[in-house]
PDB file of C-alpha atoms in Angstrom:
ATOM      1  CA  UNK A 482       0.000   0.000   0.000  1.00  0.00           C
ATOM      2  CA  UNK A 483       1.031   3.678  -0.971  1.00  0.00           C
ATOM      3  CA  UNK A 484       1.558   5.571   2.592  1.00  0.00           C
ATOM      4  CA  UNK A 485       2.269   9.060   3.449  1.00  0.00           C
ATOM      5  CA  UNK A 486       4.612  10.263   5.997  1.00  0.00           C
ATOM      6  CA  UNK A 487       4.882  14.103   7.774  1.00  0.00           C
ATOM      7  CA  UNK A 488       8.076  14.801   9.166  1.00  0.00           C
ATOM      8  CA  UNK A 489       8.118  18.097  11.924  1.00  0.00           C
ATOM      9  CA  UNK A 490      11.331  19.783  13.216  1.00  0.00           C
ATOM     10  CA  UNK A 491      11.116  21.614  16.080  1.00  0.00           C
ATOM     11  CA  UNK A 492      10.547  25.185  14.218  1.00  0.00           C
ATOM     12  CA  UNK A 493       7.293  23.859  12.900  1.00  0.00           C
ATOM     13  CA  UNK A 494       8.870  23.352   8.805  1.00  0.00           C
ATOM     14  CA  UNK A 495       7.099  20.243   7.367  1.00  0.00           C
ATOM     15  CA  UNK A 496       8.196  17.903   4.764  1.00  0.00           C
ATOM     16  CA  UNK A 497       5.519  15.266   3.485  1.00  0.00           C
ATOM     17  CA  UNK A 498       6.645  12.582   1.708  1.00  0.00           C
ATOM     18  CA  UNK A 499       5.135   9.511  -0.079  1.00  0.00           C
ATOM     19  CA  UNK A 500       6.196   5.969  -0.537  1.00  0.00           C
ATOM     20  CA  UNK A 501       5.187   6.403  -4.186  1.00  0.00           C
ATOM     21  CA  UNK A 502       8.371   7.389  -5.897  1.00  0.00           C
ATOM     22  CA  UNK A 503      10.034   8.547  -2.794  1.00  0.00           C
ATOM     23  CA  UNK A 504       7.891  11.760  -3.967  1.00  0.00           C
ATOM     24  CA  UNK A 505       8.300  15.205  -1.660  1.00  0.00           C
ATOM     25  CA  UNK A 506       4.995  16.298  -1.990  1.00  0.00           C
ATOM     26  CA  UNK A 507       4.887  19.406   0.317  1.00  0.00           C
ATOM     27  CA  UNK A 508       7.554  21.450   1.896  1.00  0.00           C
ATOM     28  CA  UNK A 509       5.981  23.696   4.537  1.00  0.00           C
ATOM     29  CA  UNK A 510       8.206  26.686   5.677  1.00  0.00           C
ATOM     30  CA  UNK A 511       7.881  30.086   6.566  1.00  0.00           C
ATOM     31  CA  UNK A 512       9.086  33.585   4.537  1.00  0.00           C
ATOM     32  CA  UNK A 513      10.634  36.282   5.204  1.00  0.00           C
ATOM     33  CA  UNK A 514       7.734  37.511   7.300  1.00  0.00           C
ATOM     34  CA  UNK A 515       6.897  34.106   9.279  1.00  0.00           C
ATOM     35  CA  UNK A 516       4.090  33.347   7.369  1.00  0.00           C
ATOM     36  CA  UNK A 517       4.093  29.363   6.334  1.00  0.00           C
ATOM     37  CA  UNK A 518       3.555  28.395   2.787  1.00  0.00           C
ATOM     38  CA  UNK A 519       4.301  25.238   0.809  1.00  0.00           C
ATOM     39  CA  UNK A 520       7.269  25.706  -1.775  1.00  0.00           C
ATOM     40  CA  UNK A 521       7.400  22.873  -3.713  1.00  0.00           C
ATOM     41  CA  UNK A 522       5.135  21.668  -6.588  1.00  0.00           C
ATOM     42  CA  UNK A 523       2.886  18.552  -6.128  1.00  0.00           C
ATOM     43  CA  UNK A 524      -0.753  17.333  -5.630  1.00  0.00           C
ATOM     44  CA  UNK A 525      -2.614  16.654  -2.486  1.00  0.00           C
ATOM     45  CA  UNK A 526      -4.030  14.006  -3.095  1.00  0.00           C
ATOM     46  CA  UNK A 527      -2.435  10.554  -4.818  1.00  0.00           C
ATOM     47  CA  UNK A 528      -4.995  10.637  -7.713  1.00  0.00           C
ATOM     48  CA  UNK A 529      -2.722  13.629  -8.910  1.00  0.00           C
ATOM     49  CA  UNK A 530       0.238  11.356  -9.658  1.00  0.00           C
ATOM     50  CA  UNK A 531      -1.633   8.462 -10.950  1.00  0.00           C
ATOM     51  CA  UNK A 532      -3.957  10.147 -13.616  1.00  0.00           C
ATOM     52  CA  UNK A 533      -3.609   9.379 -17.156  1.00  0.00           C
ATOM     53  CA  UNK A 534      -2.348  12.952 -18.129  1.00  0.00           C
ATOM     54  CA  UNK A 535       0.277  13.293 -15.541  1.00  0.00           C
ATOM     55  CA  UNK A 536       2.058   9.719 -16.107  1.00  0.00           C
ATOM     56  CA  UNK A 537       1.386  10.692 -19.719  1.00  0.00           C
ATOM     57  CA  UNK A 538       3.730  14.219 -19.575  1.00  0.00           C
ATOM     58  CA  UNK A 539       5.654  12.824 -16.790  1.00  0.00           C
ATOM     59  CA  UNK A 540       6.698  15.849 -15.158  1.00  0.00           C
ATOM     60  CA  UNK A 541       8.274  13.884 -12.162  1.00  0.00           C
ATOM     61  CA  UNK A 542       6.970  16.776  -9.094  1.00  0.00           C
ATOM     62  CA  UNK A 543       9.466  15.524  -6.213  1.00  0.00           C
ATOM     63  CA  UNK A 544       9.938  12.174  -6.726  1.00  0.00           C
ATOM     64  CA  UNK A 545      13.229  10.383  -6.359  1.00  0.00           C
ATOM     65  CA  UNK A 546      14.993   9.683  -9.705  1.00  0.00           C
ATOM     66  CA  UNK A 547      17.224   6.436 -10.809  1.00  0.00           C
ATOM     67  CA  UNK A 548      18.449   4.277 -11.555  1.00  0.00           C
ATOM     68  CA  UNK A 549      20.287   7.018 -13.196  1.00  0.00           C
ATOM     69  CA  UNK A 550      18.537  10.541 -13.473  1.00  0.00           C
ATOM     70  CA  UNK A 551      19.021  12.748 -16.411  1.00  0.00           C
ATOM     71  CA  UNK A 552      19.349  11.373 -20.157  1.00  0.00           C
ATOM     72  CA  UNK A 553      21.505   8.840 -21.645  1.00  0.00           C
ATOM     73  CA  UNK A 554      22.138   9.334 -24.934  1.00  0.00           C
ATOM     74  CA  UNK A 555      20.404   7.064 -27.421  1.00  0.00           C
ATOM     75  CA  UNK A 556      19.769   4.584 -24.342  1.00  0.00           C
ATOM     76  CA  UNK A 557      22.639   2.872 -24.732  1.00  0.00           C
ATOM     77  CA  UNK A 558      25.668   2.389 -22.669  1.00  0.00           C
ATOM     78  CA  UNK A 559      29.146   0.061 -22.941  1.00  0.00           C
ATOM     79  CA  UNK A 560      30.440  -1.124 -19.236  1.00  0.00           C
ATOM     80  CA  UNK A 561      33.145  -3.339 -19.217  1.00  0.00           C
ATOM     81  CA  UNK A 562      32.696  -4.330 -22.584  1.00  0.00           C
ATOM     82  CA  UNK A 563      29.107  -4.976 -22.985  1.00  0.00           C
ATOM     83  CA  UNK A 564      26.543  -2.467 -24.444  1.00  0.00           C
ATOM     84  CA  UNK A 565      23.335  -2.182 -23.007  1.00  0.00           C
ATOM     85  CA  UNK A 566      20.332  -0.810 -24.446  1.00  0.00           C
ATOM     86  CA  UNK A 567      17.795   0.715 -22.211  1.00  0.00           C
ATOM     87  CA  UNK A 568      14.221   2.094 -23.103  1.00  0.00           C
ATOM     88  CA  UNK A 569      13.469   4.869 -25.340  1.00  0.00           C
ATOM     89  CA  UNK A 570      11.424   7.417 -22.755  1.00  0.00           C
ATOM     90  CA  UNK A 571      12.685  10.849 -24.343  1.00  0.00           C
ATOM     91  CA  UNK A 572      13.367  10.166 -27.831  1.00  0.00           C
ATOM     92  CA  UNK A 573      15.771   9.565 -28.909  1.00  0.00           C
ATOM     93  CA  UNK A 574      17.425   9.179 -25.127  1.00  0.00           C
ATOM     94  CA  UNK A 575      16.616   6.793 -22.090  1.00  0.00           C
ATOM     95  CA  UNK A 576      15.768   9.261 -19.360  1.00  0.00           C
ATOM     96  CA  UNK A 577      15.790   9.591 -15.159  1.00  0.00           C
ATOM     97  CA  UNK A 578      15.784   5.242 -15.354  1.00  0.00           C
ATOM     98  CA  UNK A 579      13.234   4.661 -18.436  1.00  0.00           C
ATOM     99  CA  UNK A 580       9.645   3.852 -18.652  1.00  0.00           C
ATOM    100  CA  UNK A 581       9.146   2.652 -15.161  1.00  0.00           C
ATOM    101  CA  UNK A 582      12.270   4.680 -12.722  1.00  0.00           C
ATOM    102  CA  UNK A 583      12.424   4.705  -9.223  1.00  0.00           C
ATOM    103  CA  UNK A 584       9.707   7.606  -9.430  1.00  0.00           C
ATOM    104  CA  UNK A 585       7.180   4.974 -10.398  1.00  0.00           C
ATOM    105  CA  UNK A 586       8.039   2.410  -7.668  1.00  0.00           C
ATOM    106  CA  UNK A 587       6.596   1.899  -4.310  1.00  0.00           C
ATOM    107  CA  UNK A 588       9.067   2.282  -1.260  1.00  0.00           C
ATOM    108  CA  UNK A 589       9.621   0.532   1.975  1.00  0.00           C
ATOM    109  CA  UNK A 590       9.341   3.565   4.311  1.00  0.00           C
ATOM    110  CA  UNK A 591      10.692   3.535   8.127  1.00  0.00           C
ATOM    111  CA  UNK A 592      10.080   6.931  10.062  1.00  0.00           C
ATOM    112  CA  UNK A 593      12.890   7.739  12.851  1.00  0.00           C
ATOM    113  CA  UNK A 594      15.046  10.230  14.174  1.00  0.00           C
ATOM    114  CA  UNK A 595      18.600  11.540  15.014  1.00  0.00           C
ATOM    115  CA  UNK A 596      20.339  14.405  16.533  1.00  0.00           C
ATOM    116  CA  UNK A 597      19.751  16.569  13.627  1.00  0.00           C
ATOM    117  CA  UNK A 598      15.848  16.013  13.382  1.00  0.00           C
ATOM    118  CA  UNK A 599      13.163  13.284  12.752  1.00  0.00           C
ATOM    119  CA  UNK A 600      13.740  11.320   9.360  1.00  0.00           C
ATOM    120  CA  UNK A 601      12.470   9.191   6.717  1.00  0.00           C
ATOM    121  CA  UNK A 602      14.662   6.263   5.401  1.00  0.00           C
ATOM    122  CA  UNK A 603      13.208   5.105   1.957  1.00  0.00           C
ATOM    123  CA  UNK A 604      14.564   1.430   1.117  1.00  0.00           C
ATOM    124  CA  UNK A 605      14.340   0.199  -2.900  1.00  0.00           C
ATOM    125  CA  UNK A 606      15.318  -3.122  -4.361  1.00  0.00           C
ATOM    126  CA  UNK A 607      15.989  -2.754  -8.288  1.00  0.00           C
ATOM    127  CA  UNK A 608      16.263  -6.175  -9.781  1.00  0.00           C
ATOM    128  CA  UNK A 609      19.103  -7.005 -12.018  1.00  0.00           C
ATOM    129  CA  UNK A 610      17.791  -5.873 -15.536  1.00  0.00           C
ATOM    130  CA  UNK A 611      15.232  -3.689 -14.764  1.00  0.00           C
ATOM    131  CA  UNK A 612      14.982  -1.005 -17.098  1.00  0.00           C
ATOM    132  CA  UNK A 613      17.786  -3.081 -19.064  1.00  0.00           C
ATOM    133  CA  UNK A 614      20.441  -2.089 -16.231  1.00  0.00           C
ATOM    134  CA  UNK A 615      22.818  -4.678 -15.160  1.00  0.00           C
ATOM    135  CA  UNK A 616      22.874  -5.954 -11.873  1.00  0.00           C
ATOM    136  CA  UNK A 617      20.946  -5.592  -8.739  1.00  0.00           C
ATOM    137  CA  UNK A 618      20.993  -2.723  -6.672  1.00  0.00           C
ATOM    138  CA  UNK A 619      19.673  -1.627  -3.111  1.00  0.00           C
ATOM    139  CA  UNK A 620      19.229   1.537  -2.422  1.00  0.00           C
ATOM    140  CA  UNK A 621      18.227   3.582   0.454  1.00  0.00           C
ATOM    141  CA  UNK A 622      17.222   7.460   1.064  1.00  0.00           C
ATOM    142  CA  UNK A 623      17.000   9.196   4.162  1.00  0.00           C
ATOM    143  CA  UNK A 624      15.035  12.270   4.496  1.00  0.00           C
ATOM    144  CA  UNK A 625      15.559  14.574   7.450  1.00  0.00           C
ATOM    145  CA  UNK A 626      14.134  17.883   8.292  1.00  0.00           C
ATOM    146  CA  UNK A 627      16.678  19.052  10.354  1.00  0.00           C
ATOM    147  CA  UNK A 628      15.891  21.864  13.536  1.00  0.00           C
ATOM    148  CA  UNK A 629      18.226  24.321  11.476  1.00  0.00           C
ATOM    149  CA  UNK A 630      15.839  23.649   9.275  1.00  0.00           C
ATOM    150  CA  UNK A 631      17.269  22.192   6.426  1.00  0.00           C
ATOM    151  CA  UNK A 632      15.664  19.364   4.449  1.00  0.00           C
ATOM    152  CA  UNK A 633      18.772  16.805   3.891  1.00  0.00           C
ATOM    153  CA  UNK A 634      18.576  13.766   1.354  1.00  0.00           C
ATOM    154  CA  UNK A 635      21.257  11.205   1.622  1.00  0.00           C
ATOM    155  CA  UNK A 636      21.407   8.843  -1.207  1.00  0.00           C
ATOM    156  CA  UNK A 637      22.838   5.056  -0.485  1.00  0.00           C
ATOM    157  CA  UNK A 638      23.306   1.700  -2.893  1.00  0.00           C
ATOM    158  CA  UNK A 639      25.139  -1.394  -3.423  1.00  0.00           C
ATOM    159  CA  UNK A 640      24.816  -3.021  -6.168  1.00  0.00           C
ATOM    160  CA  UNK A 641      26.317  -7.038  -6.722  1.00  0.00           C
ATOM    161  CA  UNK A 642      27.708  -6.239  -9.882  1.00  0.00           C
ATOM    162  CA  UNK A 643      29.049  -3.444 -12.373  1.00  0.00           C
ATOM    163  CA  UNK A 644      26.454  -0.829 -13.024  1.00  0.00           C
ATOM    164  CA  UNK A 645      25.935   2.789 -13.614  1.00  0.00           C
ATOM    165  CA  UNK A 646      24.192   4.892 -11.238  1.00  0.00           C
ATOM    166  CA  UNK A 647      23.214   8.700 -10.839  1.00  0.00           C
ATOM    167  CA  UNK A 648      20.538   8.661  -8.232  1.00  0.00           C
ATOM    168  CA  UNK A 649      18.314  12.748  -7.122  1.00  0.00           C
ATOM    169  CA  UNK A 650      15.489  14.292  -6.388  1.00  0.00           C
ATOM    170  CA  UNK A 651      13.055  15.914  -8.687  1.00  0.00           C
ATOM    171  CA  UNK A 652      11.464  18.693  -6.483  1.00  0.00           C
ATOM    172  CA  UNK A 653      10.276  22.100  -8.501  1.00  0.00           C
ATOM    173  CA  UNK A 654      10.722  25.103  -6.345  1.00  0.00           C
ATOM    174  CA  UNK A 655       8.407  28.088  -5.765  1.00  0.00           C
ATOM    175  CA  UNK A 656       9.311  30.302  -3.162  1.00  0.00           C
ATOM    176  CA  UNK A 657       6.496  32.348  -3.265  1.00  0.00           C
ATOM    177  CA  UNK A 658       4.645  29.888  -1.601  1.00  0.00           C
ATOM    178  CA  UNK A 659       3.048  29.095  -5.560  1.00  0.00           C
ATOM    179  CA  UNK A 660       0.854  32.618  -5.100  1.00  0.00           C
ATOM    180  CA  UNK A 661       2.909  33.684  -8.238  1.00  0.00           C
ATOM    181  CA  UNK A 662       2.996  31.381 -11.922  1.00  0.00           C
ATOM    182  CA  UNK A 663       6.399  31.542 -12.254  1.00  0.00           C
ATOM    183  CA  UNK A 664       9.833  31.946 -10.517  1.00  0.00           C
ATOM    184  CA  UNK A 665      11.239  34.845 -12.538  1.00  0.00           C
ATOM    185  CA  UNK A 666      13.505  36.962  -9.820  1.00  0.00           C
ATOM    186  CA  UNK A 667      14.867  33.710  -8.380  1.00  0.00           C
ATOM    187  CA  UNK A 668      18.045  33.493  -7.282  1.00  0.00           C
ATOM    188  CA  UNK A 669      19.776  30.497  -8.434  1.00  0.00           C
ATOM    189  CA  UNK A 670      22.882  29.288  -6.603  1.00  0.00           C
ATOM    190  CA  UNK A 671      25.276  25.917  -7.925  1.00  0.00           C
ATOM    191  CA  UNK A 672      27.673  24.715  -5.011  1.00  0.00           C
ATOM    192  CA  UNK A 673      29.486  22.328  -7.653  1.00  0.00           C
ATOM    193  CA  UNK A 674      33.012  21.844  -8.550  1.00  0.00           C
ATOM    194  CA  UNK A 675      32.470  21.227 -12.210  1.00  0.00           C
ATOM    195  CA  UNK A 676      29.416  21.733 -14.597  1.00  0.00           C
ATOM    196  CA  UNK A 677      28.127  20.137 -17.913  1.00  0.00           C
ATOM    197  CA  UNK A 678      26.424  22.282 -20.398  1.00  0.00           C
ATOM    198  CA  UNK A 679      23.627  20.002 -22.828  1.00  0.00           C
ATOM    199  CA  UNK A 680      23.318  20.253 -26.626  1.00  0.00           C
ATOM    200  CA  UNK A 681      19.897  20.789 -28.311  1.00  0.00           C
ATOM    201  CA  UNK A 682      19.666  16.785 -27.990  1.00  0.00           C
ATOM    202  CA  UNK A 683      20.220  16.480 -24.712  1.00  0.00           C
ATOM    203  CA  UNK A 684      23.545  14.758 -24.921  1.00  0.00           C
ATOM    204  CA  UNK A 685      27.164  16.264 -23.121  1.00  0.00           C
ATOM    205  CA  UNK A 686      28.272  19.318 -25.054  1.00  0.00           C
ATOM    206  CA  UNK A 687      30.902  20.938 -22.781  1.00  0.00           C
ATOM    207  CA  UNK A 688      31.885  20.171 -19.212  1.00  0.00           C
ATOM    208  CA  UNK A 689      33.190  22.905 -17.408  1.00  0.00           C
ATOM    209  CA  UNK A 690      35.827  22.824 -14.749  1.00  0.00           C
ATOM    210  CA  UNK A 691      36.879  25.175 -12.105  1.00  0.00           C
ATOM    211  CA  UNK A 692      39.242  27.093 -13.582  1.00  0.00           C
ATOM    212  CA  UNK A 693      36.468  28.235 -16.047  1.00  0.00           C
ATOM    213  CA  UNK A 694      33.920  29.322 -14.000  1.00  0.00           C
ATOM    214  CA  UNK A 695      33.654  32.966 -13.531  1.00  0.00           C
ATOM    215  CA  UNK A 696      33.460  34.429 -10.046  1.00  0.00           C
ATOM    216  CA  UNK A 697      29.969  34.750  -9.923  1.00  0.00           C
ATOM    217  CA  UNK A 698      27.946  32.161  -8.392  1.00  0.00           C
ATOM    218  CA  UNK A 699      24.762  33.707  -7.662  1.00  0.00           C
ATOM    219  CA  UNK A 700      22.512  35.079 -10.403  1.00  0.00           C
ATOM    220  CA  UNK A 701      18.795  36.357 -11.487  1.00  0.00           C
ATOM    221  CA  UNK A 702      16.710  33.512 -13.396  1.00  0.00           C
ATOM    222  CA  UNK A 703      14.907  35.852 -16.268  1.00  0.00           C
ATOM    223  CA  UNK A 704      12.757  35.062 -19.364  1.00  0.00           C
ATOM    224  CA  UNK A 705      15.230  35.871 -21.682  1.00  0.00           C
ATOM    225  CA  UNK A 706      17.334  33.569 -20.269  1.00  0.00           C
ATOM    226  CA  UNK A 707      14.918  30.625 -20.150  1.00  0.00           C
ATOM    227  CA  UNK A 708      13.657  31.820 -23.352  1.00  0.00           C
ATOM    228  CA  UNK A 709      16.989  31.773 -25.333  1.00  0.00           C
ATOM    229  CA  UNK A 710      18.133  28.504 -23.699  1.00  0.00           C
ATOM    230  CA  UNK A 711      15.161  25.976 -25.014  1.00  0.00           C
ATOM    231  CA  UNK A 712      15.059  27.827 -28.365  1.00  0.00           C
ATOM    232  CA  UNK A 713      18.582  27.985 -29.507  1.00  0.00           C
ATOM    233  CA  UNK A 714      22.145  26.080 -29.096  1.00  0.00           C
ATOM    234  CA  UNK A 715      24.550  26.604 -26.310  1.00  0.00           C
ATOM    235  CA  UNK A 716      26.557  29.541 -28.854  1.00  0.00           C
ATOM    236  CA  UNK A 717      23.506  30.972 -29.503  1.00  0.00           C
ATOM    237  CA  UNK A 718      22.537  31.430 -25.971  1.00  0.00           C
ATOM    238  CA  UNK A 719      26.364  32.601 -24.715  1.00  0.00           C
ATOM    239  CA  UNK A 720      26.713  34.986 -27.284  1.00  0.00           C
ATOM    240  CA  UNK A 721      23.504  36.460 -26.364  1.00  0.00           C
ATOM    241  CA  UNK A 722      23.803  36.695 -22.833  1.00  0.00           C
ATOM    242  CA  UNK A 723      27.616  37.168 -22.813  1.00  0.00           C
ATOM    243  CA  UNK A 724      28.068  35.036 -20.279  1.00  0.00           C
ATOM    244  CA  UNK A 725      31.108  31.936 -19.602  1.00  0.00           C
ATOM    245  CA  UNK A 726      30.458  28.557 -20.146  1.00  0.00           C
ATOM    246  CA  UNK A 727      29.609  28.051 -16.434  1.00  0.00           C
ATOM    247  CA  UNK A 728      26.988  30.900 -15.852  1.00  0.00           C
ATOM    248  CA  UNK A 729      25.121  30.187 -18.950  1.00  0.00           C
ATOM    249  CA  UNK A 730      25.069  26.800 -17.635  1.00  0.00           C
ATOM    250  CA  UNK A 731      23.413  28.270 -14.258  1.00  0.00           C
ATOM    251  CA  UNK A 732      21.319  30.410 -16.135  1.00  0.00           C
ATOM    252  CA  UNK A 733      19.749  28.180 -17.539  1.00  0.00           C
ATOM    253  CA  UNK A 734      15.941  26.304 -16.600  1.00  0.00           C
ATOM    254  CA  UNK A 735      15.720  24.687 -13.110  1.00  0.00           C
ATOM    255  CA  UNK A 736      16.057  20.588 -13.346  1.00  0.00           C
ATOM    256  CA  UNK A 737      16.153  18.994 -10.185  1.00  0.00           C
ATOM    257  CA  UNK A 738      18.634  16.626 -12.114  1.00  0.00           C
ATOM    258  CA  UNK A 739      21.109  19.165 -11.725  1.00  0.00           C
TER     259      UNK A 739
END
């Protein structure tokens, strides 16, 4: 059975989560002013993430992504000298674990706590081949809502043979508590050592390492921005908003696969 789970620090900040997908469906916490609103995208009630027209788009609101989130390119993969060939989901890629991820699967859930705040561990058995991956992996996720009020995911897996992984979370962010449509006048913030800008066709284009990234690590998220980066290339976009390799990479839409 699907269940869901409310975790409470000791500020008040709630996190509700599902055993459906590992999804975060609400993320309680207050603005500037104290006043509490919920931040992320979801649904409040499970009918929301099992209707035709949402599993048909596929937007993936919170859930927990693998066995390996973002796209592979043509679904296909060589490990040790084998190729693989994994389902077509995003043509012409495999993406965030094919037709049925880890967003689709039902999760063992066991509520706790520890001396940061009260958690949720999330436990997952992917059988070898599923999705066409090799081997089989266990995985585990534990939620906690921390009392310095953080919400902390911490991924875990062992798998019994050679595999590739890339396991996150697929939350969408409004922190206007969702009064306003969009999130133009965000301020989006990267705490990563290296980044990977993504061609038209969502495959690797350019990865970017430290010694590239300007010294600017916090910027605006604006419509021209978002605008220029799903209609054009990568050139296109830097040479419009003059920017290096790393910001345009930041300035670019919000994935939770980031």
């Amino acid at each position: 059975a699907i269940q869901l789970f409310t975790l409470q620090n000791a500020h008040g900040l709630k996190a509700t989560i599902s055993t459906l997908g590992g999804t975060l469906t609400s993320l309680l916490v207050p603005d500037r002013s104290g006043q509490f609103g919920d931040v992320v995208l979801g649904f409040d009630k499970l009918e929301g993430y099992t209707n035709d027209l949402y599993l048909k788009e596929n937007p993936y609101f919170g859930a927990l992504i693998g066995r390996y989130g973002n796209r592979i390119a043509t679904g296909k993969f060589t490990l040790n000298g084998q190729t693989y060939q994994l389902p077509i989901n995003n043509a012409p890629n495999s993406l965030h674990g094919g037709t049925i991820g880890y967003n689709r699967r039902v999760w063992q859930a066991t509520p706790g706590t520890s001396a940061a705040g009260p958690t949720l561990t999330l436990s997952y058995r992917s059988p070898d081949g599923e999705e066409g991956y090799p081997g089989a992996l266990d995985v585990q996720v534990v939620y906690t809502l921390t009392n310095a009020d953080a919400l902390r995911l911490d991924y875990t897996a062992t798998a019994d043979k050679a595999t590739v992984l890339n396991l996150t979370n697929h939350s969408y962010f409004n922190l206007n508590h969702g009064h306003d449509q969009d999130i133009l006048g965000h301020v989006l913030t990267l705490n990563a050592d290296h980044h990977e800008l993504m061609r038209r066709m969502h495959k690797p284009d350019l990865k970017v390492g430290p010694d590239d990234q300007d010294k600017r690590s916090v910027i605006p998220i604006e419509a021209s921005d978002v605008d220029q980066w799903l209609a054009g290339t990568v050139e296109e976009a830097k040479q419009l908003l003059r920017l290096s390799p790393a910001e345009m990479f930041m300035a670019g839409p919000i994935d939770a696969s980031i």
